[in-house]
CSV table of C-alpha atoms in Angstrom, one decimal:
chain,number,residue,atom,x,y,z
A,140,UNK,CA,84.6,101.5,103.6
A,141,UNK,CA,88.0,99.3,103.4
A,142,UNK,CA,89.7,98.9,106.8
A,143,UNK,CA,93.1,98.2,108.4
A,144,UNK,CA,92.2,98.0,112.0
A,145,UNK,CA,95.5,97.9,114.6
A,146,UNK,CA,94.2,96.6,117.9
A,147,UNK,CA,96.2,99.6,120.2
A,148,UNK,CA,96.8,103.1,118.9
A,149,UNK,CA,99.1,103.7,121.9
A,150,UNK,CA,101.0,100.6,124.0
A,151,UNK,CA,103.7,100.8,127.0
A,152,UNK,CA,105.5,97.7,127.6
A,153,UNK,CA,108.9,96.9,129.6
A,154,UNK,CA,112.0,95.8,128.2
A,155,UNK,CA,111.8,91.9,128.1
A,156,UNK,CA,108.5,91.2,127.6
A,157,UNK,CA,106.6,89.9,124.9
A,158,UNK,CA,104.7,91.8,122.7
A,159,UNK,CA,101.9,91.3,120.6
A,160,UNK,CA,100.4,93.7,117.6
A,161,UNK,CA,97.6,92.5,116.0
A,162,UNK,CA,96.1,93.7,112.3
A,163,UNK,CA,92.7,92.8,110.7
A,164,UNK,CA,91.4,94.2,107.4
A,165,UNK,CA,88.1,93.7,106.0
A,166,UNK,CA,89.2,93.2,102.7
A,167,UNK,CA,89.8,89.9,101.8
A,168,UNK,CA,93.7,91.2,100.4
A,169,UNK,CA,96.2,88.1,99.9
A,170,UNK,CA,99.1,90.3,101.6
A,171,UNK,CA,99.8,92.3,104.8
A,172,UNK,CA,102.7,93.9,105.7
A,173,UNK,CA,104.5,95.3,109.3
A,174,UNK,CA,106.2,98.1,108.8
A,175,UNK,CA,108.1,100.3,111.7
A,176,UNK,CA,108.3,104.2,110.8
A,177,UNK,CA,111.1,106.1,112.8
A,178,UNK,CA,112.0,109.4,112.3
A,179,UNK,CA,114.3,110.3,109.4
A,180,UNK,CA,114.5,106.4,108.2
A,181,UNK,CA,110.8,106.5,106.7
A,182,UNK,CA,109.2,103.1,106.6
A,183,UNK,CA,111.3,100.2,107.0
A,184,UNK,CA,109.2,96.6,106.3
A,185,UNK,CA,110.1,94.0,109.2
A,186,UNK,CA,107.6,91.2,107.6
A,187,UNK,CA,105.6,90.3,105.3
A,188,UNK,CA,103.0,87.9,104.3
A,189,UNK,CA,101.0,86.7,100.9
A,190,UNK,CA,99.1,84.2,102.0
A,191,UNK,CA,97.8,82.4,105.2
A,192,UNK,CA,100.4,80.8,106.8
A,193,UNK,CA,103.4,82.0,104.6
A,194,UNK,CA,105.5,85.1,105.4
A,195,UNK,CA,108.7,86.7,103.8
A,196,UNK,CA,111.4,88.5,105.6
A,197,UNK,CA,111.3,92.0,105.3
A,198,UNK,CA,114.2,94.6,105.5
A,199,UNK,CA,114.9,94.6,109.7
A,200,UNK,CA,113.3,91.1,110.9
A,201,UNK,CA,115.9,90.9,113.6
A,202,UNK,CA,113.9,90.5,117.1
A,203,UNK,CA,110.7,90.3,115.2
A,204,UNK,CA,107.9,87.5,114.2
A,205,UNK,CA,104.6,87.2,112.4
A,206,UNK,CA,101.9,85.1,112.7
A,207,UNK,CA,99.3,85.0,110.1
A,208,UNK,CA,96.7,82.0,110.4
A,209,UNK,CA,94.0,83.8,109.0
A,210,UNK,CA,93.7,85.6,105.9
A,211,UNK,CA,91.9,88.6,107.9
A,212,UNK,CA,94.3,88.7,110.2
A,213,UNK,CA,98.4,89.6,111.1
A,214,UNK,CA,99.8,89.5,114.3
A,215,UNK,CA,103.4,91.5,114.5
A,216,UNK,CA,105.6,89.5,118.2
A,217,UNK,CA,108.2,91.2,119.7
A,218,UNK,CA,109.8,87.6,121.5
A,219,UNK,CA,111.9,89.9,123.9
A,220,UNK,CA,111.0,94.1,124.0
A,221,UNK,CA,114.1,96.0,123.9
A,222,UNK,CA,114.2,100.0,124.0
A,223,UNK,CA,115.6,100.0,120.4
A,224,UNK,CA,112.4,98.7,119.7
A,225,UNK,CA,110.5,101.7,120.5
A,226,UNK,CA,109.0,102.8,117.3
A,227,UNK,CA,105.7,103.5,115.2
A,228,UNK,CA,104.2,100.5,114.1
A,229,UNK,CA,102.1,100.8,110.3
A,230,UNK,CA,100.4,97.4,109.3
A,231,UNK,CA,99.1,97.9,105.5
A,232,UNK,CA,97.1,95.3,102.9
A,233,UNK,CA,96.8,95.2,99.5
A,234,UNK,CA,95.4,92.8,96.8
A,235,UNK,CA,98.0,90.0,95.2
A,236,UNK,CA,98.4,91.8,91.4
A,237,UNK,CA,101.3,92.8,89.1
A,238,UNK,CA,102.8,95.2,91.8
A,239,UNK,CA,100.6,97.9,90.5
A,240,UNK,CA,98.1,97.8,93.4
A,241,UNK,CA,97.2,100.0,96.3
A,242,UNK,CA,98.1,99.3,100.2
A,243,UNK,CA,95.8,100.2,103.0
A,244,UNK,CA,97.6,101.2,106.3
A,245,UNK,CA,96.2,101.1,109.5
A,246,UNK,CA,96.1,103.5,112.0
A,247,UNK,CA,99.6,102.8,113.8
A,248,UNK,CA,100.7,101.4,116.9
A,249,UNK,CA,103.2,103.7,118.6
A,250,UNK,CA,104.7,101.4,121.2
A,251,UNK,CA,107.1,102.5,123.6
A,252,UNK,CA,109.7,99.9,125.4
A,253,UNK,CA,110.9,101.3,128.9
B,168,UNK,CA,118.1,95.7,95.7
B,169,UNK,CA,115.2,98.6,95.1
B,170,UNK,CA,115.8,102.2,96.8
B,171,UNK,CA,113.8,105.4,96.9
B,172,UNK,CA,115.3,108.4,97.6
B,173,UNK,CA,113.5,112.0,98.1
B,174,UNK,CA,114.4,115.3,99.3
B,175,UNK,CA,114.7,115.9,102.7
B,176,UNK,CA,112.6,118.3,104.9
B,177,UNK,CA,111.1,119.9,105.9
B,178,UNK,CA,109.6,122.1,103.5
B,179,UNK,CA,107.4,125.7,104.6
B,180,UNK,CA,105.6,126.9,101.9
B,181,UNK,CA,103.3,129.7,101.5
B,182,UNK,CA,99.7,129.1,100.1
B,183,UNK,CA,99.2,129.1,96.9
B,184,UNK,CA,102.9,128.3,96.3
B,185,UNK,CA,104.5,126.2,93.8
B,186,UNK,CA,104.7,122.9,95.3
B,187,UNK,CA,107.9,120.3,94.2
B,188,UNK,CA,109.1,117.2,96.3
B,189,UNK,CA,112.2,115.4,94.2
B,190,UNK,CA,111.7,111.3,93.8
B,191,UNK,CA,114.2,109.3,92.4
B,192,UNK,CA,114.2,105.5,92.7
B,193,UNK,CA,116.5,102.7,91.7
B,194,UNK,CA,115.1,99.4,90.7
B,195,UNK,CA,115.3,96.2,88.1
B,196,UNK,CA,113.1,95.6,86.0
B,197,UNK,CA,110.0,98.3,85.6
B,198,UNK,CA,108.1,99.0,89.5
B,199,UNK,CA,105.1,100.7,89.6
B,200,UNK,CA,105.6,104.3,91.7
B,201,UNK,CA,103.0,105.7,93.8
B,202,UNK,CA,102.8,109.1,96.4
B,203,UNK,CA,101.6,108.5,99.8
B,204,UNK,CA,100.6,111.3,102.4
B,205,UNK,CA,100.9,111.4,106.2
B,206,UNK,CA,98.3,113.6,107.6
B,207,UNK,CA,99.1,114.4,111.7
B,208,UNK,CA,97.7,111.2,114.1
B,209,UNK,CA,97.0,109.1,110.8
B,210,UNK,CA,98.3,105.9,108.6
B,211,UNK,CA,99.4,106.4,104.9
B,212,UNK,CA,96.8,106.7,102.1
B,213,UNK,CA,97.4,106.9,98.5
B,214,UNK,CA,97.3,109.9,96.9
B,215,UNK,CA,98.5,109.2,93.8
B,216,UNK,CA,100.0,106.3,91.1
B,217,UNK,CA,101.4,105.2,88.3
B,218,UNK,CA,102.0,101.8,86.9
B,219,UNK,CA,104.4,102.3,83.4
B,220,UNK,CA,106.7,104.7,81.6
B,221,UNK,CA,105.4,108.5,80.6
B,222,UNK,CA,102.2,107.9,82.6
B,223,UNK,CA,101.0,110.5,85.0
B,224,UNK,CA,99.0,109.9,88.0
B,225,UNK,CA,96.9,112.8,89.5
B,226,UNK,CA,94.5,113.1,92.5
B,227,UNK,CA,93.7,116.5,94.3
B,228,UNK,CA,95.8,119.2,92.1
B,229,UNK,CA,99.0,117.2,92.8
B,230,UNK,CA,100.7,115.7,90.1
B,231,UNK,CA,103.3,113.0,88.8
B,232,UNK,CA,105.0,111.5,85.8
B,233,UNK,CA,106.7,108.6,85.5
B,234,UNK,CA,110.0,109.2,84.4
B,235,UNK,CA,111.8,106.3,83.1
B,236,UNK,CA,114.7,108.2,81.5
B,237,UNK,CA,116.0,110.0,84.7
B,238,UNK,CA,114.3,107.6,87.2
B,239,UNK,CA,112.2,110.3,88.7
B,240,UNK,CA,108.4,110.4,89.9
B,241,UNK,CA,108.7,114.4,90.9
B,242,UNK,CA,105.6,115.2,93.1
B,243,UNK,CA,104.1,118.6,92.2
B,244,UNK,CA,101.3,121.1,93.0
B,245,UNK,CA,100.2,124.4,91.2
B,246,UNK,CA,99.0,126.0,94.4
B,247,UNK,CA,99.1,124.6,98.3
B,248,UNK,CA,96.3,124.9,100.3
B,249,UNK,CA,97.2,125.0,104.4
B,250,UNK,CA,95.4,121.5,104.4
B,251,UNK,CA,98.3,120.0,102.4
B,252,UNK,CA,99.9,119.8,105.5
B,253,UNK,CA,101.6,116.1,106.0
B,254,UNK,CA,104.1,114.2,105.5
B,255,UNK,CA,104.6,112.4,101.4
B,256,UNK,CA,106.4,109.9,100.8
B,257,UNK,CA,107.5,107.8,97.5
B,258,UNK,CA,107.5,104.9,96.9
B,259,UNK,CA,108.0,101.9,94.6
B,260,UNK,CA,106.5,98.4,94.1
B,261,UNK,CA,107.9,95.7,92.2
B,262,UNK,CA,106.0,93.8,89.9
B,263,UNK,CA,106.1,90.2,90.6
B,264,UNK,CA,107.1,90.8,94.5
B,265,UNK,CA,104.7,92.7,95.9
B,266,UNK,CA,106.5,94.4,97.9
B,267,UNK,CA,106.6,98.5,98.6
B,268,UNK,CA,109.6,100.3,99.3
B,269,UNK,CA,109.2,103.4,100.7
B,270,UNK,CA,111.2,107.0,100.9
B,271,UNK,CA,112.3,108.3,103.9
B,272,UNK,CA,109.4,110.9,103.7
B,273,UNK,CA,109.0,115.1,103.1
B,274,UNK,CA,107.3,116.8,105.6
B,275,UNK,CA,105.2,119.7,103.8
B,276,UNK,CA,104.5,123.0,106.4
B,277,UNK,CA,101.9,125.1,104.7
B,278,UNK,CA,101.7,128.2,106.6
B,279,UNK,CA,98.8,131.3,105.6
């Protein structure tokens, strides 16, 4: 069974701190996405990446970096928490193709800054 | 740049209602579309594609056809079952880019 595995369902952090969401899929895809879902914007894409080590800026990358040294693995940093960072957080995979193919989301990580 | 736009919720339906959620994107070139449900606590999972003009994707009685000529990928179901419950969203992917741009989402109420 494919897998997008978030490390934390649920995380609580205070404003200023670092913050660190990690992703792993089991599927060997070439690119992995962070995306934040709020309600009424629908999914916004903060990074993404296409292969090990590269990454492309997404829609809102302000106050937001990746990290992906692995293939298997994406990590989403938040260099300074702020409250208007308070959001669901979707990672998702999906094979390198024509555009054409499926993405596999994880769980989420709803993360709240107080 | 690309945009998806779909009707706003939410929408409370009956069961075995006639189910339409509106999906019109704008993009260059010629994206593959795609339907993604919601379901309460969970991530996204495909429900549905389709990769060129005139082609219709189908997956559990819901139903879509890509519409090049109005821009449209119209989500629809003959009869909703209370289990259709969830938030769908549309979406788009552009060839060569790889990247997905999504709606802002429907939330379906199904109610017995």
């Amino acid at each position: 069974d494919v897998k997008v595995t978030q490390s934390s369902r649920y995380l609580v952090k205070r404003t200023g701190e670092k913050v660190f969401l990690e992703c792993v899929q089991d599927m060997d895809h070439e690119n992995m996405f962070w995306y934040r879902q709020d309600p009424g914007l629908g999914l916004r894409l903060i990074y993404f990446s296409y292969d090990v080590k590269m990454k492309e800026k997404g829609d809102i990358p302000e106050g937001y970096s990746v990290s992906r040294e692995k293939k298997e693995r994406f990590s989403l940093i938040l260099e300074s928490a702020s409250t208007n960072q308070t959001s669901m957080y979707l990672c998702a995979s999906s094979l390198s193709g024509q555009g054409n193919t499926e993405a596999f989301f994880g769980q989420g990580t709803r993360l709240t800054v107080v | 740049g690309n945009s998806v736009t779909q009707m706003e919720g939410p929408v409370t339906l009956s069961e075995e209602a006639f189910l339409t959620i509106n999906c019109t994107y704008t993009a260059t070139g010629y994206p593959s579309l795609f339907w993604y449900v919601q379901y309460p606590g969970e991530g996204l999972q495909l429900l549905l594609k389709a990769t060129k003009a005139d082609d219709k994707g189908s997956n559990k009685g819901f139903e879509a056809t890509y519409r090049k000529e109005t821009t449209s990928f119209h989500l629809e179901k003959g009869s909703v079952q209370v289990s259709d419950s969830a938030v769908y969203f549309c979406a788009l992917s552009d060839r060569g880019y790889q990247k997905v741009t999504f709606g802002t989402g429907t939330k379906l109420q199904v109610i017995p």
